[in-house]
Amino acid sequence: MSCMCEQKHDVDAPIRAHVPIGAGAYALTLSAPALAARVQPGQFVEVGLNQPDLVLRRPFSVFDTDGETLTILYQALGRGTTRLTAFRPGTVLRVAGPLGRGWPASDPGARVLLVGGGIGAAPLHMLAVRLSGVDGTQVTLIQAARTAEALAGCDRLADAVDTVHYATDDGTRGHQGLVTEPVAAALEAGEYDVAYVCGPEPMMQAVSALTVAAGIQTWVSMERLMACGVGACLSCVLPTRSGQVRVCVDGPVFDAQEVDWDAARSSRVH
Amino acid sequence: MPHAPHASTDLSIEMFGRQLVSPLTVASGTFAAGREYAEFTDITRLGAVTTKGVSLTPWAGNTGKRIHETASGLLNSIGLQNPGVETFCEKDLGWLADHAPDLPVIVNVSGHTIDDYVGVIERLEREPAVFAYELNISCPNVDAGGMVFGTDCTAAAGVVAAARAATKRPLIVKLSPNVTDVTAIARAVADAGADAVSLINTLLGTAIDPLTGRFVFDRRVAGLSGPAIKPVALRMVWQCAQVLDIPIIGMGGVTGGCDVVEFLRAGATMVALGTVNFGDPGAVGRILTELDELCARIGVTHVADLIGTAA
Ligand SMILES: Cc1cc2nc3c(=O)[nH]c(=O)nc-3n(C[C@H](O)[C@H](O)[C@H](O)COP(=O)(O)OP(=O)(O)OC[C@H]3O[C@@H](n4cnc5c(N)ncnc54)[C@H](O)[C@@H]3O)c2cc1C
Ligand SMILES: Cc1cc2nc3c(=O)[nH]c(=O)nc-3n(C[C@H](O)[C@H](O)[C@H](O)COP(=O)(O)O)c2cc1C
Ligand code: FES
């Protein structure tokens, strides 16, 4: 439910910094004090790219904030993000947010498992920073990507946690192979109270199957194609145990046990 | 050079005997019932709000992907997902009554059968807030009903006559562009008792993944909206204006004040904003400002003076 305390804004946000972070990904910092003051870990923004032929904005999770700026990490993939890479500091983008419901807080002193896949790890950073300030909370991160280079963009995420394990497809850093293997090993070796998982949908489904089976409260951040991003158009619906919900306002974060993973398959982005 | 200051234009227009604050409304399905956009723009500056399609019982909508961005356009296959008229009255009309009690509400009505349409209207007759009904006989995203009614003159006239018998309130009929001659359907629904027509609904299109060869949408086809369809929409509004003497609500690809003026000049009395809301959640306020400035430049003091002035 929206209320005045989570007021959304649509603002002109000048680009403050825009740097490549390797493997086709970029860190984009936007000046947006009204949004930065309110954004919670796991929330996202809708970024207008000033391209008349692209009628939709693009949704991105907030990676970091200093209370005045917002930083997003994005992968250059399609028409919009490819063009975005050329935008220089000073360019003004239209940005709406903060949007959606982010990661629910864990109890103080909780043993927390973060699992990130590729650029999907971005929304975990604000959460990790938040958790690192809570006394007694122990945070373990398992971060997977295609290559070591693709992991590098998220070094700041690793800095914010207590323990890190890596997995890469090509074995250039950490475990070679699927992220489920180090996750299974971590569950064998230690006890966890809560898991926060973000990455490609098949990865989230596989990881949450393990953590849920281990009795761990598991939160996942879902992606769907979004036209409005504010709950009006029903383009982003996700089938759950309690019916169809809108990822943009009811999520993007959901209890993994609520998601109807099989029914969700037909509307996956990838 | 800055524009000379001007006494702002009178943006009000008359529709169905009621004075509305502006000629703008929103295109059904792009704005829910206004609540989600009220945080970004002053929805009470709309002449009327047009709601998402409402059916008698809850509809689940379509499976699979529901949108696909195209060059200057958007394909959608939402499939009229909605919780049914009862929940609509409670939640959406309830919210509007609390937050925008003076905003006229146009309810977009969907159905699979004539009885469905009539049933929705009968339920809504008990709701004093409803200003007008917009019969959606042109949705390309459902099988039974929808566009089936809107592409055949006899079928279209049948739904309109049944709806006409169920209400004295203004009845708007939303037309499909997926026909050879839009004026034939327009005439048929006017003769059957429509008080206005709105057009255009989305154009039938499709998209295929070039690598996998799979259709993007589970239903294969979807509805195209956005700037890509504006010239077609404008042409159809103008054609209908030539043959009808009831008002027209024009829509299709409006993104700014200039587009609104074009639709008014083509013969529309009101103009709806659809896909533009997605790229600009503050579109309603921005476009009204642009419209006001444009009227000053043109030299009209009353926006209604623009209606049908294309020469
Ligand atoms: C809540 C949320 C948070 C996200 N956070 C991030 C992030 O932090 N970093 C990041 O790199 N990416 C993130 N994404 C994915 C990102 O939105 C897409 O990669 C991006 O929109 C692609 O745009 P494009 O113009 O390059 O692609 P195009 O293929 O040209 O896009 C066409 C349309 O499809 C949509 N689209 C394409 N891929 C995706 C996708 N994976 N998810 C949703 N919509 C998509 C676009 O928004 C656009 O509407 C997030 C998506 C969602 C829903
Ligand atoms: C996501 C989406 C949902 C829509 N839902 C409806 C609907 O429920 N009923 C209806 O009559 N038209 C619906 N339409 C069609 C619009 O109301 C409008 O006729 C069309 O999009 C053209 O206007 P535009 O180009 O400004 O969007 C929908 C369009 C979109 C993009
Ligand atoms: S993107 Fe429009 S409802 Fe979620």
PDB file of N, CA and C in Angstrom, chain B residues 231-311:
ATOM      1  N   PRO B 231      -0.544   8.831 -37.026  1.00  0.00           N
ATOM      2  CA  PRO B 231      -1.107   9.280 -38.308  1.00  0.00           C
ATOM      3  C   PRO B 231      -2.355   8.486 -38.712  1.00  0.00           C
ATOM      4  N   VAL B 232      -2.366   7.193 -38.390  1.00  0.00           N
ATOM      5  CA  VAL B 232      -3.532   6.360 -38.712  1.00  0.00           C
ATOM      6  C   VAL B 232      -4.728   6.805 -37.870  1.00  0.00           C
ATOM      7  N   ALA B 233      -4.462   7.030 -36.580  1.00  0.00           N
ATOM      8  CA  ALA B 233      -5.531   7.452 -35.664  1.00  0.00           C
ATOM      9  C   ALA B 233      -6.124   8.785 -36.102  1.00  0.00           C
ATOM     10  N   LEU B 234      -5.248   9.704 -36.449  1.00  0.00           N
ATOM     11  CA  LEU B 234      -5.699  11.046 -36.838  1.00  0.00           C
ATOM     12  C   LEU B 234      -6.554  10.980 -38.104  1.00  0.00           C
ATOM     13  N   ARG B 235      -6.110  10.165 -39.045  1.00  0.00           N
ATOM     14  CA  ARG B 235      -6.885   9.991 -40.285  1.00  0.00           C
ATOM     15  C   ARG B 235      -8.278   9.426 -39.978  1.00  0.00           C
ATOM     16  N   MET B 236      -8.335   8.443 -39.081  1.00  0.00           N
ATOM     17  CA  MET B 236      -9.630   7.817 -38.788  1.00  0.00           C
ATOM     18  C   MET B 236     -10.557   8.771 -38.028  1.00  0.00           C
ATOM     19  N   VAL B 237      -9.994   9.554 -37.122  1.00  0.00           N
ATOM     20  CA  VAL B 237     -10.810  10.542 -36.401  1.00  0.00           C
ATOM     21  C   VAL B 237     -11.393  11.535 -37.401  1.00  0.00           C
ATOM     22  N   TRP B 238     -10.559  11.995 -38.291  1.00  0.00           N
ATOM     23  CA  TRP B 238     -11.013  12.963 -39.297  1.00  0.00           C
ATOM     24  C   TRP B 238     -12.105  12.355 -40.184  1.00  0.00           C
ATOM     25  N   GLN B 239     -11.894  11.095 -40.623  1.00  0.00           N
ATOM     26  CA  GLN B 239     -12.915  10.440 -41.454  1.00  0.00           C
ATOM     27  C   GLN B 239     -14.246  10.329 -40.718  1.00  0.00           C
ATOM     28  N   CYS B 240     -14.182   9.943 -39.434  1.00  0.00           N
ATOM     29  CA  CYS B 240     -15.424   9.798 -38.673  1.00  0.00           C
ATOM     30  C   CYS B 240     -16.109  11.147 -38.493  1.00  0.00           C
ATOM     31  N   ALA B 241     -15.293  12.179 -38.267  1.00  0.00           N
ATOM     32  CA  ALA B 241     -15.871  13.513 -38.067  1.00  0.00           C
ATOM     33  C   ALA B 241     -16.653  13.963 -39.304  1.00  0.00           C
ATOM     34  N   GLN B 242     -16.256  13.465 -40.477  1.00  0.00           N
ATOM     35  CA  GLN B 242     -16.963  13.853 -41.700  1.00  0.00           C
ATOM     36  C   GLN B 242     -18.372  13.276 -41.766  1.00  0.00           C
ATOM     37  N   VAL B 243     -18.584  12.128 -41.103  1.00  0.00           N
ATOM     38  CA  VAL B 243     -19.874  11.448 -41.288  1.00  0.00           C
ATOM     39  C   VAL B 243     -20.746  11.429 -40.041  1.00  0.00           C
ATOM     40  N   LEU B 244     -20.217  11.860 -38.885  1.00  0.00           N
ATOM     41  CA  LEU B 244     -20.981  11.768 -37.638  1.00  0.00           C
ATOM     42  C   LEU B 244     -21.401  13.144 -37.157  1.00  0.00           C
ATOM     43  N   ASP B 245     -22.532  13.209 -36.448  1.00  0.00           N
ATOM     44  CA  ASP B 245     -22.805  14.454 -35.743  1.00  0.00           C
ATOM     45  C   ASP B 245     -22.841  14.264 -34.228  1.00  0.00           C
ATOM     46  N   ILE B 246     -22.213  13.200 -33.745  1.00  0.00           N
ATOM     47  CA  ILE B 246     -21.984  13.027 -32.301  1.00  0.00           C
ATOM     48  C   ILE B 246     -20.501  13.284 -32.026  1.00  0.00           C
ATOM     49  N   PRO B 247     -20.153  13.632 -30.755  1.00  0.00           N
ATOM     50  CA  PRO B 247     -18.753  13.946 -30.463  1.00  0.00           C
ATOM     51  C   PRO B 247     -17.816  12.748 -30.591  1.00  0.00           C
ATOM     52  N   ILE B 248     -16.536  13.075 -30.767  1.00  0.00           N
ATOM     53  CA  ILE B 248     -15.493  12.062 -30.929  1.00  0.00           C
ATOM     54  C   ILE B 248     -14.422  12.279 -29.866  1.00  0.00           C
ATOM     55  N   ILE B 249     -13.992  11.179 -29.245  1.00  0.00           N
ATOM     56  CA  ILE B 249     -12.818  11.225 -28.373  1.00  0.00           C
ATOM     57  C   ILE B 249     -11.674  10.620 -29.175  1.00  0.00           C
ATOM     58  N   GLY B 250     -10.670  11.426 -29.463  1.00  0.00           N
ATOM     59  CA  GLY B 250      -9.577  10.970 -30.318  1.00  0.00           C
ATOM     60  C   GLY B 250      -8.407  10.486 -29.486  1.00  0.00           C
ATOM     61  N   MET B 251      -7.763   9.429 -29.968  1.00  0.00           N
ATOM     62  CA  MET B 251      -6.556   8.946 -29.279  1.00  0.00           C
ATOM     63  C   MET B 251      -5.729   8.088 -30.220  1.00  0.00           C
ATOM     64  N   GLY B 252      -4.473   7.906 -29.811  1.00  0.00           N
ATOM     65  CA  GLY B 252      -3.542   7.103 -30.588  1.00  0.00           C
ATOM     66  C   GLY B 252      -2.247   7.878 -30.756  1.00  0.00           C
ATOM     67  N   GLY B 253      -1.285   7.595 -29.880  1.00  0.00           N
ATOM     68  CA  GLY B 253       0.047   8.148 -30.056  1.00  0.00           C
ATOM     69  C   GLY B 253       0.242   9.591 -29.664  1.00  0.00           C
ATOM     70  N   VAL B 254      -0.677  10.147 -28.893  1.00  0.00           N
ATOM     71  CA  VAL B 254      -0.489  11.534 -28.452  1.00  0.00           C
ATOM     72  C   VAL B 254       0.695  11.603 -27.478  1.00  0.00           C
ATOM     73  N   THR B 255       1.628  12.522 -27.743  1.00  0.00           N
ATOM     74  CA  THR B 255       2.743  12.693 -26.805  1.00  0.00           C
ATOM     75  C   THR B 255       2.921  14.136 -26.354  1.00  0.00           C
ATOM     76  N   GLY B 256       2.205  15.072 -26.988  1.00  0.00           N
ATOM     77  CA  GLY B 256       2.386  16.461 -26.602  1.00  0.00           C
ATOM     78  C   GLY B 256       1.203  17.324 -27.003  1.00  0.00           C
ATOM     79  N   GLY B 257       1.290  18.609 -26.624  1.00  0.00           N
ATOM     80  CA  GLY B 257       0.214  19.556 -26.913  1.00  0.00           C
ATOM     81  C   GLY B 257      -0.082  19.659 -28.410  1.00  0.00           C
ATOM     82  N   CYS B 258       0.950  19.577 -29.234  1.00  0.00           N
ATOM     83  CA  CYS B 258       0.741  19.668 -30.691  1.00  0.00           C
ATOM     84  C   CYS B 258      -0.171  18.548 -31.186  1.00  0.00           C
ATOM     85  N   ASP B 259       0.039  17.350 -30.653  1.00  0.00           N
ATOM     86  CA  ASP B 259      -0.799  16.220 -31.075  1.00  0.00           C
ATOM     87  C   ASP B 259      -2.253  16.457 -30.670  1.00  0.00           C
ATOM     88  N   VAL B 260      -2.442  17.003 -29.466  1.00  0.00           N
ATOM     89  CA  VAL B 260      -3.808  17.270 -29.003  1.00  0.00           C
ATOM     90  C   VAL B 260      -4.488  18.232 -29.968  1.00  0.00           C
ATOM     91  N   VAL B 261      -3.780  19.275 -30.360  1.00  0.00           N
ATOM     92  CA  VAL B 261      -4.363  20.256 -31.280  1.00  0.00           C
ATOM     93  C   VAL B 261      -4.691  19.609 -32.624  1.00  0.00           C
ATOM     94  N   GLU B 262      -3.824  18.737 -33.078  1.00  0.00           N
ATOM     95  CA  GLU B 262      -4.122  18.049 -34.351  1.00  0.00           C
ATOM     96  C   GLU B 262      -5.414  17.241 -34.263  1.00  0.00           C
ATOM     97  N   PHE B 263      -5.574  16.499 -33.162  1.00  0.00           N
ATOM     98  CA  PHE B 263      -6.802  15.702 -33.015  1.00  0.00           C
ATOM     99  C   PHE B 263      -8.031  16.597 -32.908  1.00  0.00           C
ATOM    100  N   LEU B 264      -7.913  17.710 -32.174  1.00  0.00           N
ATOM    101  CA  LEU B 264      -9.046  18.634 -32.081  1.00  0.00           C
ATOM    102  C   LEU B 264      -9.382  19.193 -33.458  1.00  0.00           C
ATOM    103  N   ARG B 265      -8.377  19.610 -34.167  1.00  0.00           N
ATOM    104  CA  ARG B 265      -8.611  20.169 -35.509  1.00  0.00           C
ATOM    105  C   ARG B 265      -9.215  19.126 -36.442  1.00  0.00           C
ATOM    106  N   ALA B 266      -8.849  17.849 -36.249  1.00  0.00           N
ATOM    107  CA  ALA B 266      -9.407  16.782 -37.092  1.00  0.00           C
ATOM    108  C   ALA B 266     -10.873  16.524 -36.771  1.00  0.00           C
ATOM    109  N   GLY B 267     -11.334  17.054 -35.626  1.00  0.00           N
ATOM    110  CA  GLY B 267     -12.749  16.904 -35.312  1.00  0.00           C
ATOM    111  C   GLY B 267     -13.054  16.270 -33.970  1.00  0.00           C
ATOM    112  N   ALA B 268     -12.027  15.957 -33.166  1.00  0.00           N
ATOM    113  CA  ALA B 268     -12.275  15.387 -31.842  1.00  0.00           C
ATOM    114  C   ALA B 268     -12.682  16.489 -30.865  1.00  0.00           C
ATOM    115  N   THR B 269     -13.587  16.149 -29.939  1.00  0.00           N
ATOM    116  CA  THR B 269     -13.971  17.084 -28.879  1.00  0.00           C
ATOM    117  C   THR B 269     -13.094  16.861 -27.652  1.00  0.00           C
ATOM    118  N   MET B 270     -12.722  15.611 -27.414  1.00  0.00           N
ATOM    119  CA  MET B 270     -11.797  15.285 -26.333  1.00  0.00           C
ATOM    120  C   MET B 270     -10.658  14.450 -26.923  1.00  0.00           C
ATOM    121  N   VAL B 271      -9.541  14.441 -26.196  1.00  0.00           N
ATOM    122  CA  VAL B 271      -8.365  13.692 -26.649  1.00  0.00           C
ATOM    123  C   VAL B 271      -7.823  12.894 -25.466  1.00  0.00           C
ATOM    124  N   ALA B 272      -7.476  11.627 -25.716  1.00  0.00           N
ATOM    125  CA  ALA B 272      -7.019  10.752 -24.632  1.00  0.00           C
ATOM    126  C   ALA B 272      -5.518  10.497 -24.710  1.00  0.00           C
ATOM    127  N   LEU B 273      -4.908  10.465 -23.532  1.00  0.00           N
ATOM    128  CA  LEU B 273      -3.482  10.158 -23.411  1.00  0.00           C
ATOM    129  C   LEU B 273      -3.330   8.714 -22.971  1.00  0.00           C
ATOM    130  N   GLY B 274      -2.576   7.928 -23.711  1.00  0.00           N
ATOM    131  CA  GLY B 274      -2.398   6.522 -23.380  1.00  0.00           C
ATOM    132  C   GLY B 274      -0.959   6.183 -23.066  1.00  0.00           C
ATOM    133  N   THR B 275      -0.305   5.563 -24.040  1.00  0.00           N
ATOM    134  CA  THR B 275       1.074   5.090 -23.878  1.00  0.00           C
ATOM    135  C   THR B 275       2.021   6.168 -23.353  1.00  0.00           C
ATOM    136  N   VAL B 276       1.757   7.429 -23.666  1.00  0.00           N
ATOM    137  CA  VAL B 276       2.633   8.516 -23.209  1.00  0.00           C
ATOM    138  C   VAL B 276       2.790   8.550 -21.694  1.00  0.00           C
ATOM    139  N   ASN B 277       1.754   8.091 -20.966  1.00  0.00           N
ATOM    140  CA  ASN B 277       1.854   8.102 -19.501  1.00  0.00           C
ATOM    141  C   ASN B 277       2.994   7.215 -18.995  1.00  0.00           C
ATOM    142  N   PHE B 278       3.315   6.172 -19.747  1.00  0.00           N
ATOM    143  CA  PHE B 278       4.360   5.239 -19.302  1.00  0.00           C
ATOM    144  C   PHE B 278       5.732   5.910 -19.329  1.00  0.00           C
ATOM    145  N   GLY B 279       6.002   6.624 -20.410  1.00  0.00           N
ATOM    146  CA  GLY B 279       7.294   7.287 -20.531  1.00  0.00           C
ATOM    147  C   GLY B 279       7.368   8.571 -19.724  1.00  0.00           C
ATOM    148  N   ASP B 280       6.222   9.127 -19.389  1.00  0.00           N
ATOM    149  CA  ASP B 280       6.163  10.397 -18.656  1.00  0.00           C
ATOM    150  C   ASP B 280       4.969  10.391 -17.704  1.00  0.00           C
ATOM    151  N   PRO B 281       5.184   9.960 -16.462  1.00  0.00           N
ATOM    152  CA  PRO B 281       4.045   9.884 -15.532  1.00  0.00           C
ATOM    153  C   PRO B 281       3.431  11.248 -15.215  1.00  0.00           C
ATOM    154  N   GLY B 282       4.116  12.322 -15.598  1.00  0.00           N
ATOM    155  CA  GLY B 282       3.556  13.663 -15.411  1.00  0.00           C
ATOM    156  C   GLY B 282       2.955  14.213 -16.693  1.00  0.00           C
ATOM    157  N   ALA B 283       2.641  13.331 -17.643  1.00  0.00           N
ATOM    158  CA  ALA B 283       2.191  13.773 -18.974  1.00  0.00           C
ATOM    159  C   ALA B 283       0.945  14.655 -18.918  1.00  0.00           C
ATOM    160  N   VAL B 284       0.002  14.357 -18.053  1.00  0.00           N
ATOM    161  CA  VAL B 284      -1.259  15.110 -18.028  1.00  0.00           C
ATOM    162  C   VAL B 284      -0.973  16.604 -17.808  1.00  0.00           C
ATOM    163  N   GLY B 285      -0.215  16.922 -16.786  1.00  0.00           N
ATOM    164  CA  GLY B 285       0.087  18.319 -16.475  1.00  0.00           C
ATOM    165  C   GLY B 285       0.935  18.967 -17.566  1.00  0.00           C
ATOM    166  N   ARG B 286       1.950  18.249 -18.020  1.00  0.00           N
ATOM    167  CA  ARG B 286       2.835  18.800 -19.051  1.00  0.00           C
ATOM    168  C   ARG B 286       2.065  19.122 -20.329  1.00  0.00           C
ATOM    169  N   ILE B 287       1.211  18.206 -20.760  1.00  0.00           N
ATOM    170  CA  ILE B 287       0.525  18.395 -22.037  1.00  0.00           C
ATOM    171  C   ILE B 287      -0.517  19.506 -21.934  1.00  0.00           C
ATOM    172  N   LEU B 288      -1.148  19.662 -20.763  1.00  0.00           N
ATOM    173  CA  LEU B 288      -2.083  20.777 -20.598  1.00  0.00           C
ATOM    174  C   LEU B 288      -1.352  22.113 -20.692  1.00  0.00           C
ATOM    175  N   THR B 289      -0.162  22.180 -20.115  1.00  0.00           N
ATOM    176  CA  THR B 289       0.627  23.409 -20.213  1.00  0.00           C
ATOM    177  C   THR B 289       0.994  23.696 -21.665  1.00  0.00           C
ATOM    178  N   GLU B 290       1.424  22.647 -22.371  1.00  0.00           N
ATOM    179  CA  GLU B 290       1.775  22.820 -23.787  1.00  0.00           C
ATOM    180  C   GLU B 290       0.560  23.252 -24.612  1.00  0.00           C
ATOM    181  N   LEU B 291      -0.591  22.669 -24.278  1.00  0.00           N
ATOM    182  CA  LEU B 291      -1.818  23.001 -25.007  1.00  0.00           C
ATOM    183  C   LEU B 291      -2.167  24.470 -24.803  1.00  0.00           C
ATOM    184  N   ASP B 292      -2.060  24.910 -23.568  1.00  0.00           N
ATOM    185  CA  ASP B 292      -2.358  26.298 -23.223  1.00  0.00           C
ATOM    186  C   ASP B 292      -1.448  27.251 -24.007  1.00  0.00           C
ATOM    187  N   GLU B 293      -0.156  26.939 -24.022  1.00  0.00           N
ATOM    188  CA  GLU B 293       0.802  27.797 -24.731  1.00  0.00           C
ATOM    189  C   GLU B 293       0.545  27.801 -26.238  1.00  0.00           C
ATOM    190  N   LEU B 294       0.203  26.646 -26.761  1.00  0.00           N
ATOM    191  CA  LEU B 294      -0.037  26.528 -28.190  1.00  0.00           C
ATOM    192  C   LEU B 294      -1.281  27.320 -28.605  1.00  0.00           C
ATOM    193  N   CYS B 295      -2.315  27.259 -27.773  1.00  0.00           N
ATOM    194  CA  CYS B 295      -3.529  28.033 -28.069  1.00  0.00           C
ATOM    195  C   CYS B 295      -3.198  29.521 -28.130  1.00  0.00           C
ATOM    196  N   ALA B 296      -2.329  29.959 -27.214  1.00  0.00           N
ATOM    197  CA  ALA B 296      -1.943  31.370 -27.206  1.00  0.00           C
ATOM    198  C   ALA B 296      -1.208  31.721 -28.501  1.00  0.00           C
ATOM    199  N   ARG B 297      -0.330  30.810 -28.926  1.00  0.00           N
ATOM    200  CA  ARG B 297       0.414  31.069 -30.166  1.00  0.00           C
ATOM    201  C   ARG B 297      -0.503  31.108 -31.372  1.00  0.00           C
ATOM    202  N   ILE B 298      -1.487  30.201 -31.365  1.00  0.00           N
ATOM    203  CA  ILE B 298      -2.430  30.149 -32.488  1.00  0.00           C
ATOM    204  C   ILE B 298      -3.349  31.371 -32.442  1.00  0.00           C
ATOM    205  N   GLY B 299      -3.619  31.821 -31.206  1.00  0.00           N
ATOM    206  CA  GLY B 299      -4.482  32.978 -31.052  1.00  0.00           C
ATOM    207  C   GLY B 299      -5.937  32.627 -30.765  1.00  0.00           C
ATOM    208  N   VAL B 300      -6.175  31.415 -30.220  1.00  0.00           N
ATOM    209  CA  VAL B 300      -7.550  31.103 -29.800  1.00  0.00           C
ATOM    210  C   VAL B 300      -7.651  31.276 -28.285  1.00  0.00           C
ATOM    211  N   THR B 301      -8.736  31.845 -27.830  1.00  0.00           N
ATOM    212  CA  THR B 301      -8.911  32.042 -26.397  1.00  0.00           C
ATOM    213  C   THR B 301      -9.684  30.883 -25.778  1.00  0.00           C
ATOM    214  N   HIS B 302     -10.358  30.103 -26.599  1.00  0.00           N
ATOM    215  CA  HIS B 302     -11.135  28.974 -26.111  1.00  0.00           C
ATOM    216  C   HIS B 302     -10.733  27.743 -26.924  1.00  0.00           C
ATOM    217  N   VAL B 303     -10.271  26.715 -26.221  1.00  0.00           N
ATOM    218  CA  VAL B 303      -9.748  25.541 -26.923  1.00  0.00           C
ATOM    219  C   VAL B 303     -10.795  24.905 -27.834  1.00  0.00           C
ATOM    220  N   ALA B 304     -12.066  25.023 -27.446  1.00  0.00           N
ATOM    221  CA  ALA B 304     -13.133  24.407 -28.240  1.00  0.00           C
ATOM    222  C   ALA B 304     -13.224  25.006 -29.638  1.00  0.00           C
ATOM    223  N   ASP B 305     -12.687  26.230 -29.792  1.00  0.00           N
ATOM    224  CA  ASP B 305     -12.729  26.857 -31.115  1.00  0.00           C
ATOM    225  C   ASP B 305     -11.866  26.128 -32.139  1.00  0.00           C
ATOM    226  N   LEU B 306     -11.001  25.218 -31.650  1.00  0.00           N
ATOM    227  CA  LEU B 306     -10.132  24.477 -32.569  1.00  0.00           C
ATOM    228  C   LEU B 306     -10.823  23.270 -33.201  1.00  0.00           C
ATOM    229  N   ILE B 307     -11.910  22.818 -32.589  1.00  0.00           N
ATOM    230  CA  ILE B 307     -12.513  21.551 -33.010  1.00  0.00           C
ATOM    231  C   ILE B 307     -12.971  21.603 -34.466  1.00  0.00           C
ATOM    232  N   GLY B 308     -12.465  20.665 -35.250  1.00  0.00           N
ATOM    233  CA  GLY B 308     -12.891  20.546 -36.647  1.00  0.00           C
ATOM    234  C   GLY B 308     -12.377  21.631 -37.569  1.00  0.00           C
ATOM    235  N   THR B 309     -11.274  22.285 -37.198  1.00  0.00           N
ATOM    236  CA  THR B 309     -10.797  23.411 -38.011  1.00  0.00           C
ATOM    237  C   THR B 309      -9.744  23.029 -39.049  1.00  0.00           C
ATOM    238  N   ALA B 310      -9.460  21.738 -39.197  1.00  0.00           N
ATOM    239  CA  ALA B 310      -8.481  21.343 -40.229  1.00  0.00           C
ATOM    240  C   ALA B 310      -9.049  21.664 -41.605  1.00  0.00           C
ATOM    241  N   ALA B 311      -8.229  22.279 -42.441  1.00  0.00           N
ATOM    242  CA  ALA B 311      -8.730  22.680 -43.760  1.00  0.00           C
ATOM    243  C   ALA B 311      -7.785  22.191 -44.845  1.00  0.00           C
TER     244      ALA B 311
END
